[in-house]
CSV table of C-alpha atoms in Angstrom, one decimal:
chain,number,residue,atom,x,y,z
A,1,MET,CA,103.7,93.6,120.6
A,2,ASN,CA,106.6,96.1,120.7
A,3,ASN,CA,106.5,96.4,124.5
A,4,LEU,CA,103.4,98.6,124.6
A,5,ASP,CA,101.8,99.0,127.9
A,6,ALA,CA,98.2,100.0,128.8
A,7,THR,CA,99.1,103.7,128.7
A,8,ASP,CA,100.7,103.4,125.2
A,9,LEU,CA,97.6,101.6,124.0
A,10,LYS,CA,95.3,104.3,125.5
A,11,ILE,CA,97.3,107.0,123.8
A,12,LEU,CA,97.0,105.2,120.5
A,13,LEU,CA,93.3,104.6,120.9
A,14,GLU,CA,92.8,108.3,121.8
A,15,LEU,CA,94.7,109.4,118.7
A,16,VAL,CA,92.5,107.2,116.5
A,17,ARG,CA,89.4,108.6,118.1
A,18,GLU,CA,90.6,112.2,118.0
A,19,PRO,CA,93.5,112.7,115.6
A,20,ARG,CA,93.8,116.4,116.2
A,21,ILE,CA,94.0,116.1,120.0
A,22,GLN,CA,96.7,118.3,121.5
A,23,VAL,CA,99.2,116.9,124.0
A,24,SER,CA,97.6,118.9,126.9
A,25,GLU,CA,94.2,117.5,126.1
A,26,LEU,CA,95.6,114.0,125.7
A,27,SER,CA,97.2,114.1,129.1
A,28,GLU,CA,94.0,115.4,130.7
A,29,VAL,CA,91.8,112.8,129.0
A,30,LEU,CA,94.1,110.0,130.1
A,31,GLY,CA,94.9,111.4,133.5
A,32,ILE,CA,98.6,111.5,133.0
A,33,ALA,CA,101.2,114.3,133.2
A,34,ARG,CA,101.7,116.4,130.1
A,35,ASN,CA,105.4,115.6,130.1
A,36,THR,CA,104.5,111.9,130.3
A,37,ALA,CA,102.2,112.1,127.3
A,38,GLN,CA,104.8,114.0,125.3
A,39,ALA,CA,107.6,111.6,126.1
A,40,ARG,CA,105.3,108.6,125.3
A,41,LEU,CA,104.4,110.2,122.0
A,42,ARG,CA,108.0,110.8,121.1
A,43,ARG,CA,108.9,107.2,122.0
A,44,LEU,CA,106.0,105.8,119.9
A,45,GLN,CA,107.2,107.9,116.9
A,46,ARG,CA,110.9,106.8,117.3
A,47,SER,CA,109.9,103.2,117.6
A,48,GLY,CA,107.8,103.4,114.3
A,49,VAL,CA,104.5,102.7,116.0
A,50,LEU,CA,103.3,106.2,115.1
A,51,THR,CA,104.0,107.4,111.5
A,52,GLY,CA,102.8,110.1,109.2
A,53,GLY,CA,103.6,113.0,111.5
A,54,GLY,CA,102.6,111.0,114.6
A,55,ARG,CA,98.9,110.4,113.8
A,56,GLU,CA,99.0,107.2,111.8
A,57,ILE,CA,99.5,103.8,113.5
A,58,ASP,CA,101.7,101.1,111.9
A,59,LEU,CA,99.7,98.0,112.8
A,60,GLU,CA,102.7,95.8,112.1
A,61,ALA,CA,104.7,97.6,114.8
A,62,VAL,CA,101.8,97.0,117.2
A,63,GLY,CA,101.9,93.2,116.4
A,64,TYR,CA,99.3,92.9,113.7
A,65,ASP,CA,101.6,91.8,110.9
A,66,VAL,CA,99.3,89.4,109.0
A,67,VAL,CA,97.1,91.1,106.4
A,68,ALA,CA,94.5,89.4,104.3
A,69,PHE,CA,92.1,90.5,101.6
A,70,VAL,CA,88.8,88.6,101.6
A,71,THR,CA,86.3,88.7,98.8
A,72,ILE,CA,82.9,87.7,100.0
A,73,GLU,CA,79.9,86.6,98.0
A,74,VAL,CA,76.6,87.3,99.9
A,75,THR,CA,72.9,86.8,99.6
A,76,HIS,CA,71.9,90.3,98.4
A,77,ARG,CA,68.9,90.6,100.8
A,78,GLU,CA,71.4,90.0,103.6
A,79,LEU,CA,74.0,92.5,102.5
A,80,ASP,CA,73.3,95.2,105.1
A,81,SER,CA,73.2,92.6,108.0
A,82,VAL,CA,76.5,91.0,106.7
A,83,ILE,CA,78.1,94.5,106.7
A,84,ALA,CA,76.8,95.1,110.2
A,85,ALA,CA,78.2,91.8,111.4
A,86,LEU,CA,81.6,92.5,109.8
A,87,ARG,CA,81.7,95.8,111.7
A,88,LEU,CA,81.7,93.8,115.0
A,89,ILE,CA,84.8,91.8,114.1
A,90,PRO,CA,87.8,93.8,115.5
A,91,GLN,CA,90.2,92.5,112.9
A,92,VAL,CA,88.2,94.0,110.0
A,93,LEU,CA,89.9,97.2,108.9
A,94,GLU,CA,87.7,98.1,105.9
A,95,VAL,CA,84.8,96.8,103.9
A,96,HIS,CA,84.0,97.8,100.3
A,97,GLU,CA,81.1,96.8,98.1
A,98,ILE,CA,82.6,95.8,94.8
A,99,SER,CA,81.7,94.9,91.2
A,100,GLY,CA,82.9,91.7,89.5
A,101,ARG,CA,83.5,88.5,91.4
A,102,GLY,CA,82.1,88.7,94.8
A,103,ASP,CA,80.1,91.4,96.5
A,104,LEU,CA,82.3,92.7,99.3
A,105,TRP,CA,86.0,93.2,99.6
A,106,VAL,CA,87.4,93.1,103.2
A,107,ARG,CA,90.8,93.9,104.5
A,108,LEU,CA,91.5,92.4,107.8
A,109,THR,CA,94.6,92.0,110.0
A,110,ALA,CA,95.7,89.6,112.7
A,111,THR,CA,98.6,88.9,115.0
A,112,ASP,CA,99.2,85.5,113.6
A,113,THR,CA,97.6,82.9,111.3
A,114,HIS,CA,95.7,81.4,114.2
A,115,GLN,CA,94.0,84.7,114.9
A,116,LEU,CA,93.4,85.1,111.1
A,117,GLN,CA,91.8,81.7,111.0
A,118,SER,CA,89.5,82.6,113.9
A,119,ALA,CA,88.5,85.9,112.2
A,120,LEU,CA,87.8,84.1,108.9
A,121,ARG,CA,85.6,81.5,110.7
A,122,GLN,CA,83.6,84.4,112.2
A,123,VAL,CA,83.2,85.8,108.7
A,124,VAL,CA,81.9,82.5,107.1
A,125,ARG,CA,79.5,82.0,110.0
A,126,ILE,CA,77.7,85.3,109.3
A,127,LYS,CA,74.2,84.7,108.0
A,128,GLY,CA,74.1,85.6,104.3
A,129,VAL,CA,77.7,84.8,103.5
A,130,ILE,CA,77.7,82.3,100.6
A,131,ARG,CA,81.4,82.0,100.0
A,132,THR,CA,84.7,83.7,100.6
A,133,GLU,CA,88.1,83.8,99.0
A,134,THR,CA,91.1,84.9,101.0
A,135,VAL,CA,94.4,86.2,99.8
A,136,LEU,CA,97.3,86.9,102.1
A,137,ALA,CA,99.5,90.0,101.7
A,138,LEU,CA,103.1,89.1,101.7
A,139,HIS,CA,104.6,92.6,101.6
A,140,THR,CA,103.3,96.1,101.3
A,141,HIS,CA,105.2,97.9,98.6
A,142,ILE,CA,103.0,101.0,98.4
A,143,ALA,CA,101.0,101.8,101.5
A,144,TYR,CA,97.7,103.8,101.3
A,145,ARG,CA,98.6,107.3,100.1
A,146,THR,CA,96.9,110.4,99.0
A,147,GLU,CA,99.9,112.8,98.4
A,148,PRO,CA,100.3,112.0,94.7
A,149,LEU,CA,96.6,112.7,94.0
A,150,LEU,CA,96.7,116.0,95.9
A,151,SER,CA,99.9,117.1,94.2
A,152,ARG,CA,98.3,116.3,90.8
A,153,ALA,CA,95.1,118.2,91.6
A,154,LEU,CA,97.3,121.2,92.7
A,155,ASP,CA,99.3,121.1,89.5
A,156,VAL,CA,96.1,121.0,87.4
A,157,GLN,CA,94.7,124.0,89.3
A,158,GLU,CA,98.0,126.0,89.1
A,159,ASN,CA,98.3,125.2,85.3
A,160,ALA,CA,94.7,126.3,84.7
A,161,ARG,CA,95.3,129.5,86.7
A,162,ALA,CA,98.5,130.2,84.7
A,163,ALA,CA,96.6,129.6,81.4
A,164,ARG,CA,93.8,132.0,82.4
A,165,ALA,CA,96.4,134.6,83.5
A,166,GLN,CA,98.2,134.2,80.2
A,167,ALA,CA,94.9,134.4,78.2
A,168,SER,CA,93.8,137.5,80.0
A,169,ALA,CA,97.3,139.1,79.4
A,170,HIS,CA,97.1,138.5,75.7
A,171,PRO,CA,93.5,139.2,74.6
């Protein structure tokens, strides 16, 4: 678990709860010195636990290096209660309602295959779950990202603005 102590975990938890928190606020909330909070944040960034400018957490660096994608088929009248039950499983990272085979797509993580198996058993015991199919992620080649989409949207806007400017310059 990358030698994280309770203070490190409290810092990470606070960053998840309040990503825009300032170091001074963080130290106050946790009851630690500002310099301690700053030093801990720097160490977490250098070790790779904190990425993306220090506000995203690399779960693999925290010890959650098993990732699975689970497709779940559910009884439709139980869909809302299945989603509510999935919300209670800590290893569940996200849940999407999908089209095609299955009804829900779930990404979950675990520290090892035993913990994964335990989480999957919790999933199949949920009332309304008919069947599941689990696929393990072997390696992440492209992590969740938004920069290319934002860059493309900016290019489109800038090109449209340039075209309007050119059109108005040559009536």
